[in-house]
Amino acid sequence: MATEQTEVTVRDAGLWSAAVPLLESLVEDRVASRLTDGDATLWGADAEPEAAIRLSWTTLHKTSRPLIGEIETLRAQLRSDGIDRVVLAGMGGSSLAPEVITNTEGVSLTVLDTTDPDQVADALAGDLERTVVVVSSKSGTTVETDSHRRIFAKAFADTGIDAASRFVVVTDPGSPLAELARAQGYRKVFLADPNVGGRYSALTAFGLVPAGLAGADVARLLDQAAGVAPALGADSADNPALRLAAALGAAHAGGAEKVVLADSGSGIVGFGDWAEQLIAESTGKQGTGLLPVVAEGPDAPGFADAGGDATAVAVGEAVPGAAIAVSGPLGAQLLLWEYAVATAGRLLGINPFDQPDVEAAKRAARALLDHPDAPAATAEPTKVVGPVEVYAPEGSPAEGGLADVLRRFVDAASAAGRGYVSVQAYLDRITDASAAVLRAELARRTGSQVTFGWGPRFLHSTGQYHKGGHPNGVFLQLTGNVEDDIDVPDRPYSLGVLQLAQALGDGQVLAETGRPVLRLHLTDRAAGLAEVVRAVQELNE
């Protein structure tokens, strides 16, 4: 059951001993109060220009209050028009917070953060007469979100529904999306605080509008954040955010560059997926950082048996195996982790508010869309095993079965020294959900930490760490044939083409930075996944 008490407990005596000097330094330097006051100098001169326009999140529990009435009014209007199904088109910071908020509250929100045609088709198959689409993009140019908007606009029009009346926009002031929404006469435009970065935007319009329209109690969420805010801004050794930052910083200094998160009865559903972006995108740069690993629970491989390269963090009650436990209601935890990760950035010597390596994969994907005959898009498989086409790293031997190919690949993580395996599934997370079992299966059989991400969703989350963090990851991509594709209106590509270009583009950038990439393409998704799972289960036989 969720607890209303917010606290951070460091259960590992050795870790706490190493954290205390860092905690004392943070208190002495008045980091908490300076952060609350918007002091952009906390991360050094190089970070100051970016930090100066990214610190408004510390007071959102106050400044977001006017949104509550606006959201309630719009929700009542929609309900009176018979519109009670909310679809959210957004990526990364625009989707992860609303998803954890609504899942925790137990209210329905259809989240579109994918380019998989089957998953988008599933959202389109809902009752359009009862549907409102929240188009959420800070920049206003996110390709996935723009594609979803175009597809739903056509679907509404084809059904005889006035599309403009069914779109609600959340974006930054002056963005292309804001201008488009006004020109098209969309039902409502919410302008978010531009001085808050995407991964720190849970308590802005990006988090609150879709969640509130779906029926979540966003006023209570702000109350929870407000309840813990004084403690987070206090220059005190009892400050839970400073305690967490000091522990994570000390662990990293001692070689624990990974943070394994598992829920231990917090009552919060899916918190790790939100925290994953915050941690990875904020800290994974300049060859350093904290790699978040979301485990299925306290008994999952990689958590209770976390090695010297990882720190096990329980979200909820303290449990065996956890070095740290973080408790509190959702609103408080959101603000606590934002303070802690921003402070950890100071300890790691990086700017927690930029994402210098994210754009590379986007550029590569765009280049493949413009040049579909490029070598990356026309390469032949290294080998074919039943319904699985194998695209192995250059120079990798092809002999043996699929298990042999995987064994050589994951051994590269061990050879990298405290490496990790990243599973990236460019598939449908509804019908291809069994792909997620690969995280635990690989962790159990390899002894390495293993992350799992749905593509292209993770590109807006852990993608920054993959290219900018510790350079010791190996990357297993899963792609699949598309049977029923969806064209993107007024664009020269379909969702299936875009999805594959995103996978190939990211793989190309990873390979160019020396990260090994193995792509397994499933010509039959169900049969191919079963083949891959069998191969993983044979790894240590």
XYZ file of C-alpha atoms in Angstrom:
541
model
C 0.000 0.000 0.000
C 1.265 3.487 -0.843
C 2.629 5.532 2.026
C 2.145 9.272 2.481
C 5.465 9.587 4.310
C 8.300 10.670 2.023
C 11.776 9.535 2.980
C 15.027 8.102 1.653
C 16.717 5.326 3.591
C 20.257 4.187 2.738
C 20.359 0.625 4.044
C 23.883 -0.276 2.924
C 26.226 0.828 5.721
C 29.271 1.050 3.463
C 27.427 3.142 0.909
C 26.096 5.455 3.598
C 29.559 5.930 5.027
C 30.813 6.984 1.584
C 27.770 9.222 1.022
C 28.011 11.228 4.251
C 30.938 13.469 3.145
C 29.121 14.258 -0.105
C 25.933 15.014 1.811
C 27.774 17.338 4.159
C 29.321 19.140 1.185
C 25.917 19.580 -0.473
C 24.498 21.033 2.729
C 27.485 23.319 3.230
C 27.240 24.594 -0.356
C 23.510 25.301 0.121
C 22.722 23.326 -3.015
C 19.077 22.660 -2.115
C 18.100 26.266 -1.423
C 20.089 27.566 -4.385
C 18.398 25.047 -6.672
C 14.980 26.091 -5.369
C 15.917 29.721 -6.003
C 16.914 28.929 -9.601
C 20.675 29.355 -9.238
C 22.033 28.364 -12.665
C 25.663 28.411 -11.497
C 25.385 25.112 -9.592
C 26.737 23.014 -12.482
C 29.566 25.232 -13.673
C 30.055 27.887 -16.314
C 29.532 25.584 -19.318
C 26.114 24.492 -18.073
C 24.951 27.907 -16.943
C 23.280 29.106 -20.194
C 21.122 25.963 -20.413
C 20.429 25.738 -16.678
C 19.299 29.377 -16.654
C 16.258 28.453 -18.757
C 15.516 25.043 -17.223
C 14.853 25.530 -13.484
C 11.202 26.513 -13.188
C 10.239 22.939 -12.254
C 11.189 23.504 -8.612
C 8.068 25.624 -8.018
C 5.527 23.887 -10.269
C 3.518 22.709 -7.256
C 2.569 26.405 -6.958
C 2.672 27.725 -10.518
C 0.676 24.852 -12.062
C -2.346 25.442 -9.812
C -4.280 27.528 -12.384
C -4.273 24.505 -14.703
C -6.583 22.574 -12.378
C -9.632 24.705 -13.129
C -8.899 24.819 -16.856
C -8.584 21.039 -17.032
C -11.769 20.464 -15.034
C -13.717 22.889 -17.212
C -12.538 21.265 -20.451
C -13.196 17.768 -19.133
C -16.765 18.744 -18.206
C -17.315 20.242 -21.665
C -16.004 17.107 -23.367
C -18.175 14.879 -21.212
C -21.252 16.936 -22.015
C -20.451 16.332 -25.701
C -20.196 12.577 -25.107
C -16.397 12.561 -25.381
C -14.832 10.453 -22.628
C -11.995 8.556 -24.341
C -8.606 10.278 -24.189
C -5.763 9.401 -26.566
C -2.367 10.958 -25.881
C 0.028 11.460 -28.787
C 3.374 12.324 -27.246
C 6.899 11.025 -26.733
C 9.281 10.901 -23.766
C 8.580 13.709 -21.339
C 5.193 14.214 -22.993
C 3.967 10.668 -22.352
C 5.840 8.970 -19.500
C 4.474 11.094 -16.646
C 0.820 10.995 -17.790
C 1.124 7.232 -18.158
C 2.397 6.639 -14.618
C -0.146 9.134 -13.198
C -3.154 7.524 -14.879
C -1.983 3.951 -14.257
C -1.521 4.759 -10.581
C -4.947 6.408 -10.403
C -6.561 3.544 -12.296
C -8.072 5.727 -15.020
C -7.949 5.003 -18.728
C -5.547 6.803 -21.056
C -4.502 5.473 -24.454
C -0.849 6.438 -24.904
C 0.607 6.625 -28.401
C 4.399 6.794 -28.130
C 5.151 4.413 -30.966
C 5.453 4.235 -34.730
C 4.339 0.603 -34.857
C 1.392 0.403 -37.287
C -0.398 -2.340 -35.332
C -0.330 -0.354 -32.094
C -1.543 2.807 -33.815
C -4.255 0.784 -35.578
C -5.402 -0.485 -32.184
C -5.822 3.116 -30.983
C -7.693 4.030 -34.176
C -10.043 1.088 -33.652
C -11.478 2.699 -30.509
C -14.743 4.607 -30.634
C -13.796 7.806 -32.474
C -17.186 9.342 -31.655
C -16.106 9.386 -27.997
C -12.436 10.305 -28.604
C -10.353 13.411 -27.947
C -6.664 13.414 -28.922
C -4.151 15.324 -26.820
C -1.243 16.247 -29.108
C 1.677 16.913 -26.815
C 5.080 18.144 -27.982
C 7.393 20.687 -26.405
C 9.152 21.511 -29.658
C 6.048 21.065 -31.740
C 8.006 19.177 -34.402
C 8.318 15.644 -32.940
C 7.989 13.373 -35.986
C 6.109 10.570 -34.209
C 3.579 12.952 -32.660
C 3.086 14.869 -35.898
C 2.448 11.556 -37.668
C -0.163 10.565 -35.079
C -1.891 13.944 -35.456
C -2.075 13.592 -39.229
C -3.388 10.029 -39.043
C -6.103 10.878 -36.508
C -7.106 14.005 -38.418
C -7.765 11.847 -41.478
C -9.588 9.224 -39.414
C -11.870 11.858 -37.871
C -12.571 13.410 -41.270
C -13.274 10.002 -42.843
C -15.831 9.376 -40.080
C -17.491 12.739 -40.613
C -16.170 14.231 -37.384
C -14.854 17.780 -37.240
C -11.191 17.027 -36.481
C -10.398 20.449 -35.035
C -12.989 19.934 -32.294
C -11.237 16.725 -31.210
C -7.693 18.013 -30.817
C -6.267 19.454 -27.604
C -2.680 20.679 -27.831
C 0.019 20.944 -25.169
C 3.170 22.702 -26.336
C 5.590 25.529 -25.657
C 4.692 29.132 -26.504
C 5.551 30.036 -30.086
C 6.152 26.465 -31.241
C 5.100 25.374 -34.753
C 2.414 23.215 -33.144
C 0.981 26.192 -31.251
C 0.740 28.165 -34.477
C -0.801 25.229 -36.354
C -3.379 24.645 -33.604
C -4.509 28.252 -33.723
C -4.622 28.311 -37.506
C -6.655 25.080 -37.602
C -8.961 26.134 -34.768
C -8.179 23.219 -32.481
C -10.401 22.910 -29.461
C -7.896 24.015 -26.827
C -4.235 24.961 -26.610
C -2.360 24.665 -23.313
C 0.953 26.523 -23.312
C 3.463 24.988 -20.903
C 6.251 26.739 -19.031
C 9.112 26.983 -21.565
C 11.676 27.087 -18.741
C 11.135 23.432 -17.894
C 12.818 20.625 -19.843
C 10.804 17.629 -21.014
C 12.013 15.116 -18.444
C 11.337 17.571 -15.605
C 7.837 18.423 -16.887
C 5.671 15.918 -14.972
C 3.952 18.676 -12.989
C 3.498 21.027 -15.974
C 0.708 20.950 -18.525
C 2.519 18.061 -20.231
C 1.852 15.780 -17.304
C -1.317 17.279 -15.867
C -3.509 17.966 -18.916
C -3.767 14.449 -20.402
C -3.895 12.846 -16.949
C -6.529 15.271 -15.712
C -8.700 14.914 -18.821
C -8.554 11.155 -18.321
C -9.890 11.583 -14.787
C -6.800 11.619 -12.567
C -6.859 13.825 -9.473
C -4.093 16.227 -10.493
C -4.868 18.623 -7.633
C -3.937 15.885 -5.179
C -0.733 15.267 -7.147
C 0.262 18.919 -6.718
C -0.690 18.757 -3.035
C 1.649 15.794 -2.582
C 4.494 17.688 -4.236
C 3.753 20.786 -2.168
C 3.881 18.694 0.993
C 7.471 17.603 0.407
C 8.741 20.796 -1.257
C 9.924 22.530 1.969
C 12.041 19.498 2.887
C 13.548 19.345 -0.614
C 14.546 23.000 -0.486
C 16.145 22.747 2.958
C 19.928 22.824 3.397
C 19.818 19.944 5.845
C 21.269 16.457 6.139
C 17.664 15.269 6.551
C 16.743 16.500 3.058
C 15.635 13.288 1.267
C 16.731 14.499 -2.176
C 20.226 15.367 -0.939
C 20.461 11.970 0.768
C 19.493 10.188 -2.437
C 21.832 12.298 -4.590
C 24.749 11.749 -2.208
C 24.152 7.993 -2.141
C 23.931 7.750 -5.943
C 27.012 9.945 -6.325
C 29.004 7.886 -3.821
C 27.911 4.648 -5.474
C 28.999 5.918 -8.901
C 32.354 7.034 -7.519
C 32.779 3.499 -6.169
C 32.099 1.910 -9.576
C 28.322 1.388 -9.330
C 27.381 3.169 -12.534
C 23.980 1.449 -12.789
C 20.825 2.050 -10.742
C 18.434 -0.901 -10.593
C 14.885 0.207 -9.771
C 12.154 -2.099 -8.485
C 8.779 -1.352 -6.969
C 8.321 -2.704 -3.458
C 4.691 -1.954 -2.715
C 4.693 1.792 -3.344
C 1.227 1.776 -4.884
C 2.726 3.634 -7.861
C 2.339 1.845 -11.202
C 5.211 2.115 -13.673
C 7.313 4.653 -11.779
C 10.550 3.127 -13.080
C 9.663 3.933 -16.688
C 9.348 7.623 -15.814
C 12.466 7.711 -13.626
C 14.395 5.911 -16.365
C 14.231 8.926 -18.686
C 14.987 11.407 -15.905
C 18.109 9.537 -14.787
C 19.491 8.442 -18.163
C 18.922 11.624 -20.122
C 20.083 13.875 -17.284
C 23.300 12.044 -16.378
C 24.351 9.955 -19.404
C 26.844 12.156 -21.203
C 30.546 12.896 -21.529
C 31.315 9.188 -21.102
C 29.813 8.984 -17.628
C 26.407 8.772 -15.966
C 23.964 6.542 -14.136
C 22.286 3.825 -16.203
C 18.761 3.068 -14.934
C 17.694 -0.576 -15.081
C 13.983 -1.169 -14.474
C 13.517 -4.578 -12.850
C 10.232 -6.438 -12.682
C 10.307 -6.580 -8.877
C 12.592 -7.070 -5.855
C 13.049 -10.752 -6.742
C 13.965 -10.083 -10.373
C 17.430 -10.893 -11.727
C 19.774 -7.941 -11.383
C 18.094 -6.471 -8.294
C 18.535 -8.697 -5.272
C 21.768 -9.979 -6.825
C 23.006 -6.563 -8.004
C 26.781 -6.672 -8.256
C 29.433 -4.083 -7.531
C 28.556 -2.168 -10.686
C 24.938 -1.527 -9.634
C 22.921 0.032 -6.810
C 19.553 -1.554 -6.028
C 16.887 1.044 -5.223
C 13.466 0.026 -3.908
C 10.591 2.374 -4.714
C 8.428 1.856 -1.657
C 9.282 -0.247 1.378
C 12.826 -1.268 2.255
C 13.321 -4.858 1.091
C 16.192 -7.369 1.232
C 18.791 -6.623 -1.418
C 17.956 -2.928 -1.678
C 20.809 -0.552 -0.888
C 18.395 2.402 -0.917
C 14.648 2.708 -0.341
C 12.630 5.736 -1.477
C 9.073 6.044 -0.183
C 6.296 8.566 -0.650
C 3.196 9.303 -2.752
C 3.558 9.868 -6.473
C 3.524 13.687 -6.516
C 6.190 13.817 -3.819
C 8.342 11.199 -5.523
C 8.258 13.045 -8.834
C 9.635 16.219 -7.257
C 12.060 14.353 -4.979
C 13.696 12.468 -7.846
C 13.940 15.629 -9.954
C 15.813 17.386 -7.149
C 17.990 14.322 -6.521
C 18.963 13.737 -10.155
C 19.728 17.407 -10.793
C 21.916 17.379 -7.672
C 23.591 14.132 -8.705
C 24.521 15.892 -11.952
C 26.538 18.368 -9.903
C 28.360 15.501 -8.177
C 29.088 13.809 -11.518
C 30.335 17.058 -13.055
C 27.838 17.167 -15.919
C 25.010 19.414 -17.103
C 21.769 17.586 -16.184
C 19.624 19.707 -18.506
C 21.025 19.075 -21.980
C 20.864 15.999 -24.228
C 23.705 16.442 -26.731
C 23.512 12.979 -28.294
C 19.762 12.632 -28.866
C 19.639 14.464 -32.173
C 22.146 12.143 -33.893
C 19.692 9.245 -34.179
C 16.962 11.581 -35.437
C 19.246 12.898 -38.175
C 20.217 9.369 -39.206
C 16.574 8.283 -39.398
C 15.675 11.332 -41.490
C 18.573 10.586 -43.838
C 17.305 7.031 -44.364
C 13.785 8.314 -45.067
C 15.258 10.649 -47.692
C 17.552 7.955 -49.143
C 15.831 4.551 -48.871
C 18.537 2.997 -51.100
C 21.291 3.761 -48.565
C 23.499 0.780 -47.573
C 22.051 0.638 -44.055
C 18.558 0.174 -45.488
C 19.474 -2.414 -48.146
C 21.937 -4.635 -46.273
C 21.504 -8.387 -46.583
C 21.158 -10.499 -43.423
C 24.235 -12.240 -42.090
C 22.182 -15.401 -41.801
C 18.584 -16.554 -41.540
C 17.312 -18.832 -38.779
C 13.695 -19.779 -39.505
C 11.584 -16.644 -38.996
C 14.596 -14.614 -37.782
C 16.932 -12.648 -40.021
C 20.257 -11.967 -38.302
C 22.138 -8.712 -38.945
C 25.324 -9.203 -36.927
C 27.973 -6.574 -36.158
C 30.561 -6.159 -38.892
C 33.247 -8.813 -38.635
C 31.217 -11.052 -36.329
C 31.333 -14.765 -37.299
C 28.044 -16.210 -38.520
C 28.502 -19.910 -37.761
C 26.246 -21.802 -35.384
C 22.632 -21.328 -34.467
C 20.817 -18.322 -33.088
C 21.917 -19.145 -29.527
C 25.556 -19.137 -30.694
C 25.117 -15.733 -32.326
C 23.553 -14.366 -29.135
C 26.217 -15.931 -26.925
C 29.045 -14.259 -28.835
C 27.153 -10.991 -28.743
C 26.388 -10.839 -25.020
C 29.923 -11.983 -24.210
C 30.996 -8.609 -25.590
C 29.294 -6.954 -22.601
C 31.438 -8.956 -20.210
C 34.519 -8.212 -22.273
C 33.733 -4.491 -21.985
C 34.119 -4.719 -18.211
C 30.997 -4.037 -16.158
C 29.094 -3.727 -19.399
C 25.389 -4.017 -19.998
C 22.975 -5.399 -22.581
C 20.268 -3.140 -24.002
C 17.267 -4.846 -25.603
C 15.455 -2.523 -27.998
C 12.129 -3.790 -29.338
C 10.766 -1.868 -32.314
C 7.525 -3.790 -32.064
C 3.947 -3.487 -30.797
C 4.002 -3.408 -26.995
C 0.419 -4.693 -26.910
C 0.496 -7.766 -29.147
C 4.272 -8.332 -28.934
C 4.394 -7.856 -25.157
C 6.212 -11.166 -24.674
C 9.383 -9.444 -25.911
C 9.693 -7.852 -22.463
C 10.522 -11.235 -20.884
C 13.902 -11.037 -22.594
C 15.201 -8.585 -19.979
C 14.896 -11.007 -17.087
C 15.889 -14.021 -19.178
C 19.081 -12.375 -20.409
C 19.945 -11.000 -16.969
C 19.459 -14.413 -15.397
C 21.643 -16.188 -17.945
C 24.415 -13.650 -18.533
C 24.992 -12.121 -15.100
C 25.116 -8.690 -16.781
C 22.705 -5.869 -16.140
C 20.070 -5.785 -18.893
C 17.753 -2.947 -19.871
C 14.650 -3.182 -22.037
C 13.042 -0.452 -24.131
C 10.274 -0.193 -26.684
C 11.379 1.630 -29.803
C 11.224 4.429 -30.718
C 9.953 5.369 -27.243
C 13.332 4.733 -25.594
C 15.055 7.083 -28.070
C 13.395 9.901 -26.125
C 14.506 8.332 -22.831
C 17.587 6.133 -22.436
C 18.838 6.876 -25.962
C 20.971 9.737 -24.639
C 22.832 7.444 -22.223
C 23.394 4.765 -24.875
C 25.480 7.149 -26.939
C 26.758 9.590 -24.326
C 27.148 7.514 -21.162
C 29.643 4.840 -20.178
C 30.711 3.237 -23.493
C 30.299 -0.395 -22.414
C 26.881 -1.383 -23.730
C 25.905 -3.895 -26.393
C 22.617 -3.367 -28.207
C 20.135 -6.023 -29.299
C 17.572 -4.603 -31.710
C 14.349 -6.442 -32.504
C 12.462 -5.368 -35.619
C 9.596 -7.095 -37.402
C 7.706 -7.354 -40.640
C 4.634 -5.144 -40.984
C 1.547 -6.748 -42.486
C -0.889 -3.820 -42.445
C 0.966 -0.548 -42.746
C -0.479 2.937 -42.248
C 0.418 5.807 -44.538
C 1.205 9.154 -42.921
C -0.990 11.728 -44.696
C 0.934 14.315 -46.735
C 4.223 12.607 -45.974
C 6.241 10.376 -48.334
C 6.455 7.499 -45.858
C 4.349 5.096 -43.862
C 4.581 4.287 -40.158
C 6.307 0.985 -40.923
C 8.941 2.711 -43.035
C 9.462 5.341 -40.331
C 9.738 2.702 -37.603
C 12.422 0.756 -39.466
C 14.305 3.957 -40.352
C 14.382 4.862 -36.648
C 15.814 1.468 -35.737
C 18.397 1.502 -38.513
C 19.321 5.128 -37.871
C 19.928 4.589 -34.164
C 21.825 1.371 -34.859
C 24.018 3.215 -37.351
C 24.890 5.938 -34.831
C 25.625 3.378 -32.112
C 27.903 1.415 -34.437
C 29.728 4.580 -35.490
C 30.523 5.266 -31.822
C 31.936 1.772 -31.350
C 28.896 0.192 -29.687
C 28.151 -3.358 -30.930
C 24.669 -3.713 -32.463
C 22.940 -7.003 -33.308
C 19.617 -6.711 -35.125
C 17.202 -9.613 -35.263
C 14.428 -9.033 -37.777
C 11.318 -11.149 -37.265
C 9.710 -12.073 -40.585
C 6.917 -13.620 -38.519
C 6.623 -11.690 -35.254
C 5.027 -14.339 -33.025
C 7.144 -17.215 -34.311
C 10.267 -15.063 -34.386
C 9.861 -13.942 -30.775
C 9.401 -17.538 -29.690
C 12.610 -18.438 -31.550
C 14.550 -15.628 -29.887
C 13.292 -16.562 -26.406
C 14.309 -20.192 -26.997
C 17.769 -19.073 -28.099
C 18.185 -16.930 -24.970
C 17.163 -19.865 -22.782
C 19.930 -21.938 -24.406
C 22.663 -19.407 -23.642
C 24.192 -21.125 -20.641
C 23.474 -24.705 -21.653
